[in-house]
Coordinates of C-alpha atoms and ligand atoms in Angstrom, one line a residue:
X1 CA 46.9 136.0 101.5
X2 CA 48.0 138.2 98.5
X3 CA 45.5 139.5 96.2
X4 CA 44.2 138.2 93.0
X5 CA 44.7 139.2 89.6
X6 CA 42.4 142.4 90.3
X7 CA 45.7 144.6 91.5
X8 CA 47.5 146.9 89.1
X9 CA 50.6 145.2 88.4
X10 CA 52.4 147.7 90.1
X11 CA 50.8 146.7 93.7
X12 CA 51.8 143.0 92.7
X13 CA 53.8 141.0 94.9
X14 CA 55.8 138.9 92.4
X15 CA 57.9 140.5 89.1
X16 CA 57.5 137.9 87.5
X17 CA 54.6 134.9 87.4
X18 CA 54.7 131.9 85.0
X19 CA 51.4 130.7 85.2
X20 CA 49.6 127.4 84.0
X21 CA 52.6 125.7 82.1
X22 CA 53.5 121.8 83.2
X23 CA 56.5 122.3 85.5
X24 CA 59.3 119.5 85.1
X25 CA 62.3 118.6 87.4
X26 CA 64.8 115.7 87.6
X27 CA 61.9 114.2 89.6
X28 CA 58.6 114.1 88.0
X29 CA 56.3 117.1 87.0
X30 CA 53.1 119.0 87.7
X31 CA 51.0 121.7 86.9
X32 CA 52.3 124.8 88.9
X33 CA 52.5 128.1 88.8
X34 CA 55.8 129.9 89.6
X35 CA 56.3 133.1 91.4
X36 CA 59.6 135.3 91.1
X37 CA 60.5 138.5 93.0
X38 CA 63.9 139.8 92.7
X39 CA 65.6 136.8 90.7
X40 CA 64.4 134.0 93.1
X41 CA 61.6 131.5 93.0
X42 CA 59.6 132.8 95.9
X43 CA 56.5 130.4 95.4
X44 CA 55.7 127.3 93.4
X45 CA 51.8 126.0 93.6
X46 CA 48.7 126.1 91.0
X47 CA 46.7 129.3 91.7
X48 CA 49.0 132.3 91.9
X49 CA 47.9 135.3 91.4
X50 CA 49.7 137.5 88.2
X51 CA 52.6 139.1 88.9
X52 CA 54.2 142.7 87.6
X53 CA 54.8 141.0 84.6
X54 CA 53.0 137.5 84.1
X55 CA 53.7 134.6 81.1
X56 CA 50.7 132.3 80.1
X57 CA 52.4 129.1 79.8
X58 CA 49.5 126.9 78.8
X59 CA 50.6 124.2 76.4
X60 CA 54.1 124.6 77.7
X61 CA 56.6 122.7 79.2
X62 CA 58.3 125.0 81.9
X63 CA 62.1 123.5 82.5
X64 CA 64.8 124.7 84.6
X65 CA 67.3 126.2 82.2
X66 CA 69.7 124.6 80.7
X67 CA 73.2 123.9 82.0
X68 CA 76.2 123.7 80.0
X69 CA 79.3 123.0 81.8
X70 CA 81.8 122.1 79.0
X71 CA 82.1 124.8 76.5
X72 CA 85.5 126.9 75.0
X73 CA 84.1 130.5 74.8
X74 CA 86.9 133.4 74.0
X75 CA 89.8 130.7 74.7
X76 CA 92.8 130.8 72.5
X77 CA 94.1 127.4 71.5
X78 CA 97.3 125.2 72.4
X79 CA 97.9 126.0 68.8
X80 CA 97.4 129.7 69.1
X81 CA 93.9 129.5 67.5
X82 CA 91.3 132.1 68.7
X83 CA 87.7 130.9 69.3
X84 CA 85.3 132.6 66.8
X85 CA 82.6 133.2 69.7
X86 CA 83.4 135.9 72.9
X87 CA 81.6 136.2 75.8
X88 CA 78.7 137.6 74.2
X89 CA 77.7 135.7 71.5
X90 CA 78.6 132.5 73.1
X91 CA 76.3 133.3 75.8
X92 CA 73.7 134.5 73.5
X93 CA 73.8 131.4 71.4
X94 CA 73.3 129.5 74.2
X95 CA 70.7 131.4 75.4
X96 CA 68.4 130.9 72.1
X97 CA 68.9 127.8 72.6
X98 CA 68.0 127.2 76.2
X99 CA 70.8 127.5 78.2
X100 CA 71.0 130.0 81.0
X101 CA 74.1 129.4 83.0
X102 CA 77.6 127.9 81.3
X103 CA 81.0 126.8 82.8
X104 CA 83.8 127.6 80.7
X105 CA 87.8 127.6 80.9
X106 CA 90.1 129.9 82.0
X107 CA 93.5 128.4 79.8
X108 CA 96.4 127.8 81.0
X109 CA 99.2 128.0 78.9
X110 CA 102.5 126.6 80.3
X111 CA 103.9 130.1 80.9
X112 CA 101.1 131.9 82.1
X113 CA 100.4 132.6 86.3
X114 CA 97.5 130.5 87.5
X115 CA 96.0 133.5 89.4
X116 CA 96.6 135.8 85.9
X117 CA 94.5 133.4 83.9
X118 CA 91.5 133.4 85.8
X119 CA 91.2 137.2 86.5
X120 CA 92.0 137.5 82.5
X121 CA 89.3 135.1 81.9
X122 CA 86.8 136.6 84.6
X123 CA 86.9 140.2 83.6
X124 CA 86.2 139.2 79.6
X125 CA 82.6 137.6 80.6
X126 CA 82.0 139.7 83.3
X127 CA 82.0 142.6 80.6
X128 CA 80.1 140.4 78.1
X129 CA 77.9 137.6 79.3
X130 CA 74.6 137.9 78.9
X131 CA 73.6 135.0 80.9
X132 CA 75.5 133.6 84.6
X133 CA 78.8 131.6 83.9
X134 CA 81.7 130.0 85.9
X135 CA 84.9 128.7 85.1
X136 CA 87.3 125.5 85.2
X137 CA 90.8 126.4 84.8
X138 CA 92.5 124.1 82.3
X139 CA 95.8 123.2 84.4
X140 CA 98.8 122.8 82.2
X141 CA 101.5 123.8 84.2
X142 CA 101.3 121.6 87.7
X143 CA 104.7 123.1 89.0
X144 CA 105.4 123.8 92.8
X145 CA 103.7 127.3 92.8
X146 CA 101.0 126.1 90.9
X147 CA 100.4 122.7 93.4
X148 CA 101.3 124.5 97.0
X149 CA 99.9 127.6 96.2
X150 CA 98.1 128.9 93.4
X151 CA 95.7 125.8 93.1
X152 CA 94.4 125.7 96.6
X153 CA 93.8 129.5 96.4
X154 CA 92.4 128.7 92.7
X155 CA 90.0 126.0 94.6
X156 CA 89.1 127.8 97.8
X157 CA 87.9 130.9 95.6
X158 CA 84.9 128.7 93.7
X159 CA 87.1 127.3 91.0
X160 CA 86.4 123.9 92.0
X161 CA 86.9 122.0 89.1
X162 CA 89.9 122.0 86.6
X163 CA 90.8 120.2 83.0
X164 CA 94.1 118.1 82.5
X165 CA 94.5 116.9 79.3
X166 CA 96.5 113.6 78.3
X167 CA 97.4 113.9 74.8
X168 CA 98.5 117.3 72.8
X169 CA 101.8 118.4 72.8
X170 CA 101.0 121.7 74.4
X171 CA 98.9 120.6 76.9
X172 CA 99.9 117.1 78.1
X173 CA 100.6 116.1 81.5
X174 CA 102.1 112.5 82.2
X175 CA 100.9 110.3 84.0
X176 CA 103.4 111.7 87.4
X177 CA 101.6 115.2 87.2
X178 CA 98.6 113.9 86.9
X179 CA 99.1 112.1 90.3
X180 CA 100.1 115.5 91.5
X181 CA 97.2 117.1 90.4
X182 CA 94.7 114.6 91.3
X183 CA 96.4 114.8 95.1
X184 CA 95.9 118.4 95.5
X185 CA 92.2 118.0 94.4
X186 CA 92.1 115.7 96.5
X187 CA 93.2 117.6 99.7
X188 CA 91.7 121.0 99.0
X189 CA 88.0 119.3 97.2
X190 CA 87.6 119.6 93.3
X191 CA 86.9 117.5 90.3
X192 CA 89.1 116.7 88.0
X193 CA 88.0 116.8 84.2
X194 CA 90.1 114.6 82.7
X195 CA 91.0 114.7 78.4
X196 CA 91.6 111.1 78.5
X197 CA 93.3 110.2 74.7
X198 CA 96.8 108.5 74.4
X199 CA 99.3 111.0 73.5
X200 CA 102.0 108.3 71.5
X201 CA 99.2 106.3 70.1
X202 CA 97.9 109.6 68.2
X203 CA 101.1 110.8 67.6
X204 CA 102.3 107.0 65.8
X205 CA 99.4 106.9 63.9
X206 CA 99.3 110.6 62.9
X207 CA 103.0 110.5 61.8
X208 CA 102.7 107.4 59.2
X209 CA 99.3 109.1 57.3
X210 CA 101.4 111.6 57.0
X211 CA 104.1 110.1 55.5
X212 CA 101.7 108.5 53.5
X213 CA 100.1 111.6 51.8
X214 CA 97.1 111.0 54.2
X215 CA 95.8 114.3 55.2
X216 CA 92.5 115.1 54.5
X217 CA 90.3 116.0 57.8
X218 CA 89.1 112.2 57.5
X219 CA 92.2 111.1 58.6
X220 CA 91.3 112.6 62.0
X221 CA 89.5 110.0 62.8
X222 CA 92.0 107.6 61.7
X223 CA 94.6 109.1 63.7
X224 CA 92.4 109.2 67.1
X225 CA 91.5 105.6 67.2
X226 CA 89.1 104.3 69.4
X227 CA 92.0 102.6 71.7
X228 CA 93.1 105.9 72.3
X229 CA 90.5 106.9 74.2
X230 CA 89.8 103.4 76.5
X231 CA 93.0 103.1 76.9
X232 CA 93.9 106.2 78.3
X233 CA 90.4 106.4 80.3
X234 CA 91.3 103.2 82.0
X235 CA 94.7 104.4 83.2
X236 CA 93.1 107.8 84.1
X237 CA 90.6 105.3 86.3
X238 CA 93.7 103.2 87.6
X239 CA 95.6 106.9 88.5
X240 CA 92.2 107.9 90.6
X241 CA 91.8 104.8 91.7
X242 CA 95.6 104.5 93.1
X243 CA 94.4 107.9 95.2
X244 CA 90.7 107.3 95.8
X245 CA 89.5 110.6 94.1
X246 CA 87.0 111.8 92.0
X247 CA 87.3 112.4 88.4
X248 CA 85.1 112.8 85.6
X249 CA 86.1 111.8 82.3
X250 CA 85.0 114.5 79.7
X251 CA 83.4 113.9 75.7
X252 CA 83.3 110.0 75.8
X253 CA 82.7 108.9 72.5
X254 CA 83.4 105.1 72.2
X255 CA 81.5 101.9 73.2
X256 CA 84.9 100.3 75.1
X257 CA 85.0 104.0 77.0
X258 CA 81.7 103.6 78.5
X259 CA 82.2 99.8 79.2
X260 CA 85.2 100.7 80.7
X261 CA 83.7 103.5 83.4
X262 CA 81.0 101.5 83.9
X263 CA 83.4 98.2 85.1
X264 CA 84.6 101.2 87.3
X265 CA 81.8 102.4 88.7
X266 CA 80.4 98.7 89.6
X267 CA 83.8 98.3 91.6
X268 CA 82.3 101.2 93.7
X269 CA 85.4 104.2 91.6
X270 CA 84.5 107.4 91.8
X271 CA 84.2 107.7 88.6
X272 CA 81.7 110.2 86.3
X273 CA 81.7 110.8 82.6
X274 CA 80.0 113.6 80.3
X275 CA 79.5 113.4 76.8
X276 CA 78.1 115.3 74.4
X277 CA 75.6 116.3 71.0
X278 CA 78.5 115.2 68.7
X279 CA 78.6 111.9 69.9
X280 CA 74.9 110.8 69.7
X281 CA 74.1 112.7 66.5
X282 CA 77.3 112.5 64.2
X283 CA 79.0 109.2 62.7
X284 CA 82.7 108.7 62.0
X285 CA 81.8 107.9 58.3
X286 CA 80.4 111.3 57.9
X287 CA 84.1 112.8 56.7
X288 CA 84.5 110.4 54.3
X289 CA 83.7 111.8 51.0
X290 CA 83.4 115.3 52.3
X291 CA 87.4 116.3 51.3
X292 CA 88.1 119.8 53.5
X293 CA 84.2 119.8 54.4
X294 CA 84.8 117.2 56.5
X295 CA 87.1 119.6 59.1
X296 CA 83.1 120.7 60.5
X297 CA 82.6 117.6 61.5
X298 CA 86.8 116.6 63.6
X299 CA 86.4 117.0 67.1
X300 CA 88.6 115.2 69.8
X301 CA 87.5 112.0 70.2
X302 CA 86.2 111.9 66.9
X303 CA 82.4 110.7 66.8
X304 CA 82.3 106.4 66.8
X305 CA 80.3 104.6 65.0
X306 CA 76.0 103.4 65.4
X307 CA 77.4 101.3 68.1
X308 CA 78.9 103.8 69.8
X309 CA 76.2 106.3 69.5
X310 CA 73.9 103.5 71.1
X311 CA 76.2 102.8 73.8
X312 CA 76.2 106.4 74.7
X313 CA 72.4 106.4 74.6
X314 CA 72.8 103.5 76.6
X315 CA 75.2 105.4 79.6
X316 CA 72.4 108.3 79.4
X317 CA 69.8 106.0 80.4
X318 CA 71.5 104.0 83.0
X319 CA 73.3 106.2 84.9
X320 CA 76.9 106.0 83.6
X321 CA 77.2 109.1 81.6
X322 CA 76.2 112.0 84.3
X323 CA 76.1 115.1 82.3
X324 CA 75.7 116.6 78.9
X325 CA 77.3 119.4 77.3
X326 CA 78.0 121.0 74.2
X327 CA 81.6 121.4 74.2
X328 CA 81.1 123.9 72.2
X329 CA 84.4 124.7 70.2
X330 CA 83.4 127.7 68.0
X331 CA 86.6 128.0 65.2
X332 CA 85.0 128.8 61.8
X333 CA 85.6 127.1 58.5
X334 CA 88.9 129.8 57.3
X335 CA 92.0 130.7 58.5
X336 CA 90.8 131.4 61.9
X337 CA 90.1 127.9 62.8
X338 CA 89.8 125.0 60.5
X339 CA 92.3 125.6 57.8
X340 CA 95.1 127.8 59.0
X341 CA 96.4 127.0 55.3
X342 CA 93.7 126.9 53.2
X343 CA 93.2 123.8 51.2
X344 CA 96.9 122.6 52.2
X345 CA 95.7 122.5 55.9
X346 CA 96.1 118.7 57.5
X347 CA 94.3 117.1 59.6
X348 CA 97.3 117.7 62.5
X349 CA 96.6 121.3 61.7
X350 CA 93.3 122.3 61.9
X351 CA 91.3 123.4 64.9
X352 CA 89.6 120.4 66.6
X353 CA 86.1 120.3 67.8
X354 CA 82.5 121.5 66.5
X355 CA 80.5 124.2 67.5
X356 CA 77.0 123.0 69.3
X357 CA 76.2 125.7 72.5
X358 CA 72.3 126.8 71.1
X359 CA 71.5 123.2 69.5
X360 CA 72.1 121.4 72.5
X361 CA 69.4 121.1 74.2
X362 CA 66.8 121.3 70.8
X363 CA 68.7 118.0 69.5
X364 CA 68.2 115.8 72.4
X365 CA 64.5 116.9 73.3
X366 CA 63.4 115.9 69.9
X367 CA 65.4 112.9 69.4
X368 CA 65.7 111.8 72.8
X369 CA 62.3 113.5 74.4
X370 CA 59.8 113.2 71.5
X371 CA 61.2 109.7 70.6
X372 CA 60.9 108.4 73.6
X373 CA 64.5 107.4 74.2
X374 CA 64.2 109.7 77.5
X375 CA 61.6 111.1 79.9
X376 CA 61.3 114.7 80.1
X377 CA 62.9 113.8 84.0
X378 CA 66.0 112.4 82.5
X379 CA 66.6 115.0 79.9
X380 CA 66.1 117.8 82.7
X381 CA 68.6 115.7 85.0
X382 CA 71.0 115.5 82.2
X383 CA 71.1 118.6 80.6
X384 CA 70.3 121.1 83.8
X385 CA 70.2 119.5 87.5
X386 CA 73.4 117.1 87.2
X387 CA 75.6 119.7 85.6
X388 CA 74.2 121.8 89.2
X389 CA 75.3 119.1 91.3
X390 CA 78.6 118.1 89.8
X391 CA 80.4 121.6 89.8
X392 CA 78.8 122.9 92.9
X393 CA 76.2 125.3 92.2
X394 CA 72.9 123.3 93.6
X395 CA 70.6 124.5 95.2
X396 CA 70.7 127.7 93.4
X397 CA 71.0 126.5 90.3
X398 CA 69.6 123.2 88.2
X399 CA 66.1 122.9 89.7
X400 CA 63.0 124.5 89.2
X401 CA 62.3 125.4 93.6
X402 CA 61.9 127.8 96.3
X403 CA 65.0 129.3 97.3
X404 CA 66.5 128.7 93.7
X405 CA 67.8 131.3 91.2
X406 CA 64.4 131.8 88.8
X407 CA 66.4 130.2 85.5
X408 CA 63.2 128.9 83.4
X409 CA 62.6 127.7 79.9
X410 CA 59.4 127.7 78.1
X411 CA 59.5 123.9 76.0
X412 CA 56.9 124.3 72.8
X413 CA 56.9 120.4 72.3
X414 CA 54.5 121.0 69.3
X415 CA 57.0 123.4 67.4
X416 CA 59.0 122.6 64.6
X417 CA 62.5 123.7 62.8
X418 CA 64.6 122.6 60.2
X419 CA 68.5 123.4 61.4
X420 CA 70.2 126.0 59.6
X421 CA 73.6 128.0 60.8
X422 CA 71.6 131.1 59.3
X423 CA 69.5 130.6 62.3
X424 CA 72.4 130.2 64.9
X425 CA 73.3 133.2 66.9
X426 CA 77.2 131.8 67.5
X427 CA 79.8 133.1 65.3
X428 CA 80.9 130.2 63.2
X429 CA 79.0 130.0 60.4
X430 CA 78.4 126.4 59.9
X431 CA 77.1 123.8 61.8
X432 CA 77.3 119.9 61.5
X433 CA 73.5 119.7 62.0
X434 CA 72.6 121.5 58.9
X435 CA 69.2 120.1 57.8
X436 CA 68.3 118.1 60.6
X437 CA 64.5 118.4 61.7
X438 CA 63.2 118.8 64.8
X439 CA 60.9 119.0 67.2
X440 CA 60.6 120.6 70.5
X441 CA 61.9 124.2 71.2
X442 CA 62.5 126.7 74.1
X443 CA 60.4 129.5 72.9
X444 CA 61.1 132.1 76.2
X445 CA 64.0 132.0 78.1
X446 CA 64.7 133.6 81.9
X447 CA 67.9 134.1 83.9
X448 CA 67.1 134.6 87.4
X449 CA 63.8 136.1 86.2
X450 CA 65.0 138.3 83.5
X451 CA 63.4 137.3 80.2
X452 CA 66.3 136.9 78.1
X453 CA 64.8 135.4 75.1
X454 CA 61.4 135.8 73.7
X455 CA 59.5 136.2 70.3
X456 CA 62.9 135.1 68.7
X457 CA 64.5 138.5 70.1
X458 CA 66.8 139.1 72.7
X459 CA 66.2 141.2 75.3
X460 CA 68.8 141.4 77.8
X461 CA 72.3 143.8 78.3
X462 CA 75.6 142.8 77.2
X463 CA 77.3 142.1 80.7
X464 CA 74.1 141.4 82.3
X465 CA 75.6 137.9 83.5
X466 CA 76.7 137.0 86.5
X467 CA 79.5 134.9 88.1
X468 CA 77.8 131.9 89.4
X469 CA 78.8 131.5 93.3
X470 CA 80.4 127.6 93.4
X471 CA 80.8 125.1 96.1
X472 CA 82.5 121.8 96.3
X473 CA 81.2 119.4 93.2
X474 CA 78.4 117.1 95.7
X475 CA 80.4 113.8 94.4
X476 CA 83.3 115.4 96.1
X477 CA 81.5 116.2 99.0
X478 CA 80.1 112.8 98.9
X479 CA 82.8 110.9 98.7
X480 CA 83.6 108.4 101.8
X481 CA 87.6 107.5 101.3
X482 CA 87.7 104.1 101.2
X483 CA 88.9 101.7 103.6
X484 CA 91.4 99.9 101.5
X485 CA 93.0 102.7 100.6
X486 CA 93.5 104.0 104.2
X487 CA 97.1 102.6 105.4
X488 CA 98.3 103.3 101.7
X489 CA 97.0 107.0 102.2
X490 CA 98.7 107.9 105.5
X491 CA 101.7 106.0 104.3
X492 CA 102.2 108.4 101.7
X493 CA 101.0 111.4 104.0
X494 CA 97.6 112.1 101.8
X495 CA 95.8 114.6 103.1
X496 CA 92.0 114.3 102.0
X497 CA 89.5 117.1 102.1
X498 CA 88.7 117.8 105.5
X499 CA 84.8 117.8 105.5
X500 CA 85.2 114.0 104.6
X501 CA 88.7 113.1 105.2
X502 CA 90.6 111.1 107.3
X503 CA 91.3 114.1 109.6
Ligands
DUC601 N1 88.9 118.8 73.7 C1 87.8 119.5 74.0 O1 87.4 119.4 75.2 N2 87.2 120.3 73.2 C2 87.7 120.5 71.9 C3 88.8 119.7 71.5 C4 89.4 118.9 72.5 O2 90.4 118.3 72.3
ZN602 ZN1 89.1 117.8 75.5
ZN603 ZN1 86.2 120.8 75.2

């Protein structure tokens, strides 16, 4: 039996204890106390006795930290546009605001070597990250070396999910690479995030605003109509569906996109979607009488409309919509990012996406916590132990458990803050939330048991991260091929991954 609080802290058993807060998983919640020696939850029961160093959660929510596995941090754009956040104030931001691991991408660009990108990529964040990370590699060259060689190797070390993209010039794959690609993930295990937009329609549209003298960011949303995106998710469905593998369709926006995986995943697809802040908490209408302004607000797909916004609510609730993320696409209001010529900058030419890594998790807990759109459950499932489970990083990650990596969040439910980008530790300067009011926020953050946040200060090392070990994504590793698809796989010689496979 270890001794009560009576020992000198340096005699104590635990380095850390977190003591009298409500403790909340995926699952339900309870009062616990949770003990931590050398990064790992060691002990989880009311009653503990203090450890080396030992937090007084009472009044607290105590959540595992957040997961963000779709954000652009240090990336350089198909455009040759530099993110405004690095490794470190990427992580940072997210870590004020409740994050504690993220998944980022390593970029291809269509001349660079597979295996170049991802040591590039790793030795960045490994210098700067102040909180764990992984990587996706965004896949935009699928040529022989890159399909027989460099993916597998790419998969078997941990990167074991990757981004295609189906619209941008610079980044596009048709619809025979994708095949390609989704064939290799298929034999060697890994999810494929799929950019599901169609290339033409943008590119029709786009070219008669133009023509028209319609430039202005609110065009954007003009330009990336909502048919874009369903139609391009449901061929991305009928491609996966053709070879029976995964895929997860990132930053659904529309109402027809989430009818349309939904169809899918009722026909038994293996199907999964994300989406994201901008997509429950911005409206397409917001651009219109902003002129330039309105360039804070264009991501890609551009936020829909209240219907769309209740659909995703909707998807969150019922299952369809597994994870979200920030997709956090830091490029500042100048040169840099937004208007790469000033005031003459169109809507073709400005950076897309909004920045959103520290207000993540703060938006949905008020709105969706504290107005009871969600349980506490759901928003740790959707913001912490799904992300875990789709890239392959449970049981270390995701879940507040023995055995599992001590990343904590303290929740004050009571506390509230008015938005301001003054606030916001990211290097954008703006963000579209400006003014909002909320409630709920993680007041102490730990990474496996280091406090990283507390009293509004930071108090971890620059590098302190770590490389988060991946497995297989579970619906991967889940998957049964299906029966149908059997004859038409060995026809065509399809290997599938062995663990599950037809082998
Ligand atoms: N896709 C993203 O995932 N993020 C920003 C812009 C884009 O097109
Ligand atoms: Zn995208
Ligand atoms: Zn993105």
């Amino acid at each position: 039996m270890i001794e009560k609080d009576s020992l000198s802290s340096s005699d104590r058993y635990f380095d850390l204890t977190i003591r009298n807060g409500r403790v909340c998983n995926n699952d339900g919640s309870s009062y616990a106390d949770i003990g931590v020696r050398d990064g790992v939850i060691v002990a989880l029961e009311p009653g503990l006795p203090a450890g080396k160093q030992d937090v007084d959660a009472r009044g607290l929510w105590v959540l595992p930290g957040g997961i963000d596995s779709h954000t652009h941090i240090e990336q350089l754009s198909g455009m040759g546009l530099m993110c405004a956040d690095d490794f470190y104030s990427g992580t940072v931001s997210a870590a004020f605001g409740g994050t504690t691991t993220i998944l980022s991408f390593a970029a291809q660009h269509r001349n660079d070597r597979i295996p170049d990108v991802l040591a590039d990529y790793s030795r960045r964040a490994q210098e700067k990250a102040v909180i764990d990370y992984g990587f996706h590699l965004i896949l935009t060259n699928p040529d022989q070396q890159a399909l027989e060689v460099d993916l597998p190797l790419a998969i078997q070390s941990g990167i074991t999910s990757l981004k295609v993209y189906m619209t941008y010039d610079m980044l596009k794959l048709d619809d025979y690479q994708l095949l390609d690609v989704m064939a290799v993930a298929s034999e060697h295990g890994a999810m494929i995030m799929l950019h599901a937009e169609n290339h033409d329609m943008i590119r029709w549209v786009a070219r008669r605003l133009l023509e028209r003298g319609h430039t202005a960011p609110t065009f954007h949303t003009v330009a990336h109509d909502v048919l874009a995106e369903s139609e391009a998710t449901q061929r991305a469905i009928s491609l996966s569906r053709l070879l029976d593998v995964p895929i997860l369709i990132v930053h659904v926006a529309g109402k027809e996109t989430v009818q349309i995986i939904r169809h899918a995943q009722k026909l038994g697809a293996p199907v999964y979607a994300e989406s994201c802040p901008q997509y429950l908490f911005l409206e397409a209408s917001q651009t219109d009488a902003l002129g330039m302004e309105g360039a804070k607000f264009c991501c890609s797909p551009p936020p829909g409309d209240k219907e769309s916004q209740e659909a995703i609510w909707e998807g969150f609730k019922d299952g369809c919509l597994t994870v979200y993320s920030s997709d956090h696409a830091p490029y500042r209001f100048d040169e840099t990012g937004k208007l790469p010529k000033g005031e003459a900058t169109t809507f073709k030419e400005m950076a897309n996406g909004v920045p959103g890594i520290e207000l993540r998790l703060p938006l949905l807990f008020s709105e969706g916590v504290m107005k009871g759109r969600l349980t506490i459950e759901e928003f740790v499932a959707l913001t912490a132990t799904n992300h875990a489970q789709m890239y392959g990083m449970s049981p270390k990650k995701g879940r507040i458990a023995v055995g599992a990596d001590a990343d904590l969040v303290l929740w004050d439910s009571e506390k509230r803050v008015t938005v301001s980008a003054d606030m916001l530790h990211d290097r954008v300067g703006y963000t579209p939330y400006e003014g909002r009011e909320l409630q709920g926020w993680p007041v102490q953050v730990y990474s496996r048991g280091r406090c990283v946040v507390r009293d509004g200060q930071l108090h971890v090392e620059r590098g302190s991260g770590q490389l988060v070990a991946r497995n297989r994504p579970e619906p991967v590793l889940q998957h049964k091929p299906s029966s149908g698809r059997r004859v038409f796989g060995e026809l065509l010689g399809l290997k599938k991954f062995k663990n599950n496979g037809y082998e």
